Amino acid sequence: MRKILLSIVAMLCCTAVYAQEKITVYAASSMTNAVNELIAAYQPKQPLDIVPVYAGSSALARQIEQGAPADIFISANDDWVTHLLNKNIVTSDKVTLLAGNQLVLIAPQSSKLNSLMVNDVAAWLDALHGSRLAIGNTTAVPVGMYAKKALEKLKVWSSLAPMLAQTNNVRLALALVERQEAALGIVYKTDALMSNKVKVVHEFDSSLHSAIHYPLVQLTDRDTVNQFMLFLRSDRAKNILQNYGFSVMTGTDSFAF
């Protein structure tokens, strides 16, 4: 009887240990819906709690730098990953490319605007009509940094800069346009596609800014993390990302700096 009781206790202890296994995924706001589905689709070999944390890439990178217990980081641009590399928080062999995205201009679904000549300042001013252009923070939030580069190349930045409504992440910029608190917004294509309250009025040419990459960074070396990283690079994961409008990488796609 005692042996049976000890066996039961041992089994319960093992179950408790497994139940405590947790992976914390820090992901850019624009990855919210896709990562939620990736987590739901993953079938681990043992009980596992995968906890996503969503925010702007800059905020997440700074938290990681300060010691936040993240296991995986999905950034919306290369710069913040380079920052962590320079701080010796991560090594380049733990970074791969996960996905790509596109920059678009959006307006509320009810807007009469259906297209815009983005190199024409007068067209911008007419479309804004005293309202604001919702955009991520242009010094820290990747979508805002990409947008600023595009607007500078189009030679309309100086005219539009005073009319910006800058936000801490892309989802907040999207929300401003959804609520019609901003007449226009610059967001990722994937964010625009998930909302029925906005419409795309222009797709920016990718030559106007640096490539929109989503680096996938492994911060800890545990078997559960290793297995989830393998899943994130699998064909099934790529199909999920594509369903949300992301472009996906093929081959090994090691990250180049």
XYZ file of C-alpha atoms in Angstrom:
257
model
C 0.000 0.000 0.000
C 2.811 2.376 0.914
C 4.492 1.759 -2.465
C 1.249 2.565 -4.241
C 0.863 5.805 -2.280
C 4.445 6.803 -3.041
C 3.878 6.118 -6.737
C 0.765 8.288 -6.735
C 2.608 11.101 -4.953
C 5.471 10.853 -7.443
C 3.050 11.041 -10.354
C 1.317 14.072 -8.853
C 4.666 15.785 -8.317
C 5.654 15.173 -11.930
C 2.316 16.519 -13.106
C 2.813 19.631 -10.984
C 6.264 20.182 -12.441
C 4.942 19.847 -15.980
C 2.057 22.209 -15.216
C 4.533 24.842 -14.112
C 6.318 24.867 -17.476
C 5.786 28.264 -19.060
C 7.067 30.103 -22.118
C 6.820 33.881 -22.254
C 6.651 35.330 -25.757
C 7.260 39.052 -26.238
C 5.787 40.048 -29.606
C 5.236 43.267 -31.525
C 1.637 44.522 -31.386
C 1.157 43.905 -35.102
C 1.674 40.189 -34.438
C -1.130 39.923 -31.855
C -3.715 37.955 -33.825
C -1.197 35.752 -35.613
C 0.714 34.829 -32.454
C -2.525 34.080 -30.600
C -3.424 31.580 -33.325
C 0.100 30.139 -33.425
C -0.098 29.483 -29.692
C -3.532 27.881 -30.063
C -2.294 25.671 -32.910
C 0.788 24.403 -31.075
C 0.503 20.941 -29.550
C 3.306 20.433 -27.018
C 4.397 17.032 -25.740
C 3.618 18.027 -22.149
C 1.385 20.562 -20.350
C 2.694 23.993 -21.265
C 1.539 27.535 -20.597
C 2.551 29.929 -23.388
C 2.049 33.526 -22.271
C 2.155 36.273 -24.921
C 3.035 39.873 -24.072
C 2.215 42.440 -26.759
C 3.533 45.988 -27.063
C 5.663 48.154 -29.311
C 8.994 46.543 -30.222
C 10.929 49.357 -28.556
C 9.123 48.919 -25.226
C 9.588 45.150 -25.313
C 13.284 45.381 -26.177
C 13.878 47.809 -23.306
C 12.084 45.479 -20.901
C 14.232 42.569 -22.076
C 17.336 44.724 -21.642
C 16.253 45.419 -18.056
C 15.903 41.716 -17.298
C 12.283 40.897 -18.115
C 11.799 37.090 -18.149
C 11.080 36.654 -21.853
C 11.933 33.398 -23.624
C 11.169 34.536 -27.177
C 11.069 37.986 -28.774
C 9.371 38.783 -32.088
C 10.318 42.304 -33.133
C 8.765 44.366 -35.919
C 12.131 45.597 -37.126
C 15.840 44.828 -37.151
C 17.021 47.826 -35.124
C 15.801 46.704 -31.716
C 17.258 43.239 -32.209
C 20.571 44.831 -33.168
C 20.304 46.860 -29.954
C 20.020 43.664 -27.898
C 22.922 42.113 -29.803
C 25.085 45.130 -29.073
C 24.213 44.778 -25.389
C 25.282 41.098 -25.508
C 21.813 40.024 -24.390
C 21.403 37.742 -27.391
C 23.755 36.186 -29.941
C 23.235 36.270 -33.700
C 22.946 32.479 -33.963
C 19.714 32.723 -31.941
C 18.063 35.094 -34.431
C 16.208 34.110 -37.605
C 13.732 35.815 -39.895
C 10.103 34.942 -39.222
C 8.017 37.119 -41.551
C 7.667 40.325 -43.522
C 4.996 43.005 -43.870
C 3.921 45.998 -45.953
C 3.169 49.628 -45.108
C -0.264 51.000 -46.063
C -2.287 54.185 -45.724
C -5.747 53.745 -44.235
C -8.902 55.818 -43.835
C -12.154 55.137 -41.970
C -14.456 52.777 -43.872
C -17.034 55.577 -44.129
C -14.563 58.000 -45.732
C -15.211 59.119 -49.309
C -11.472 58.845 -49.965
C -10.485 55.747 -51.950
C -6.987 56.670 -53.127
C -4.348 59.322 -52.537
C -1.399 60.716 -54.493
C 1.081 60.295 -51.671
C 3.771 62.483 -53.277
C 1.374 65.452 -53.453
C 1.329 67.627 -50.322
C -1.886 69.350 -51.402
C -3.635 65.979 -51.708
C -2.569 65.058 -48.176
C -3.769 68.357 -46.718
C -7.077 68.087 -48.525
C -7.614 64.530 -47.302
C -6.688 65.393 -43.716
C -8.824 68.553 -43.761
C -7.525 69.723 -40.394
C -7.558 66.236 -38.858
C -4.561 64.119 -37.865
C -2.410 61.432 -39.453
C -2.200 58.513 -37.008
C 1.258 57.003 -36.945
C 3.535 55.086 -34.587
C 6.142 57.096 -32.703
C 8.655 58.016 -35.390
C 11.736 57.694 -33.181
C 11.002 54.394 -31.435
C 8.052 52.432 -32.857
C 8.999 50.494 -36.021
C 5.852 51.317 -38.015
C 6.427 55.005 -37.319
C 10.097 54.761 -38.245
C 9.245 53.075 -41.550
C 6.522 55.649 -42.225
C 8.831 58.591 -41.587
C 11.392 57.220 -44.045
C 8.700 56.775 -46.682
C 7.291 60.271 -46.199
C 10.776 61.773 -46.330
C 11.502 60.039 -49.632
C 8.168 61.284 -50.967
C 9.219 64.818 -49.889
C 6.059 65.415 -47.859
C 7.435 64.806 -44.359
C 8.072 68.436 -43.371
C 4.520 69.421 -44.322
C 2.894 66.501 -42.510
C 5.046 66.398 -39.364
C 2.942 69.018 -37.487
C -0.217 67.015 -38.209
C 0.830 63.688 -36.710
C -0.918 61.804 -33.927
C 1.945 59.604 -32.706
C 1.184 56.412 -30.784
C 3.100 53.833 -28.749
C 2.264 50.963 -31.096
C 0.585 50.240 -34.419
C -2.670 48.998 -32.899
C -3.220 52.364 -31.225
C -2.721 54.130 -34.567
C -5.243 51.760 -36.122
C -7.713 52.455 -33.309
C -7.545 56.226 -33.877
C -8.646 55.751 -37.480
C -11.280 53.168 -36.531
C -12.814 55.679 -34.106
C -12.511 58.429 -36.739
C -10.321 60.451 -34.395
C -7.797 60.611 -37.238
C -8.703 60.986 -40.910
C -5.747 58.891 -42.059
C -3.270 56.455 -40.590
C -0.156 54.584 -41.622
C -0.134 50.993 -40.404
C 0.961 47.551 -41.517
C -1.092 45.792 -44.159
C -1.818 42.950 -41.734
C -3.428 45.344 -39.246
C -5.556 46.972 -41.928
C -6.789 43.582 -43.157
C -8.027 42.544 -39.710
C -10.303 45.578 -39.287
C -13.702 46.097 -40.915
C -13.718 49.727 -39.784
C -10.936 50.940 -42.077
C -9.983 50.651 -45.733
C -6.646 50.795 -47.524
C -6.301 53.854 -49.757
C -2.644 53.360 -50.687
C 0.059 50.699 -50.476
C 3.510 52.235 -50.082
C 6.227 50.983 -52.398
C 8.722 48.918 -50.411
C 11.603 50.894 -51.945
C 10.567 53.903 -49.839
C 11.810 52.349 -46.601
C 13.997 49.542 -45.326
C 12.569 46.030 -45.511
C 9.909 45.308 -42.900
C 11.304 42.243 -41.172
C 10.079 40.364 -38.127
C 13.161 38.814 -36.501
C 12.481 35.812 -34.265
C 14.794 35.815 -31.243
C 15.373 32.935 -28.823
C 16.400 34.333 -25.432
C 16.527 31.170 -23.306
C 17.733 27.639 -23.962
C 15.188 25.156 -22.627
C 13.785 22.119 -24.403
C 10.241 23.503 -24.331
C 11.460 26.762 -25.875
C 13.529 24.912 -28.484
C 10.493 22.855 -29.518
C 8.235 25.901 -29.806
C 10.891 27.680 -31.881
C 10.894 24.714 -34.277
C 7.119 24.982 -34.569
C 7.307 28.727 -35.318
C 9.529 27.914 -38.295
C 7.336 25.056 -39.526
C 5.162 25.022 -42.648
C 2.033 25.038 -40.498
C 3.164 28.212 -38.737
C 4.013 29.819 -42.077
C 0.515 29.050 -43.359
C -0.994 30.764 -40.322
C 1.181 33.833 -40.836
C 0.233 33.996 -44.508
C -3.452 33.829 -43.596
C -2.962 37.065 -41.668
C -1.291 38.763 -44.619
C 2.349 38.354 -43.615
C 4.959 37.340 -46.132
C 6.968 34.371 -44.901
C 10.601 33.429 -45.219
C 11.836 30.261 -46.868
C 14.899 28.125 -46.259
C 17.097 28.638 -43.218
C 16.823 32.437 -43.316
C 19.533 33.123 -40.761
C 19.575 36.772 -39.799
C 22.275 38.924 -41.390
C 23.723 42.014 -39.690
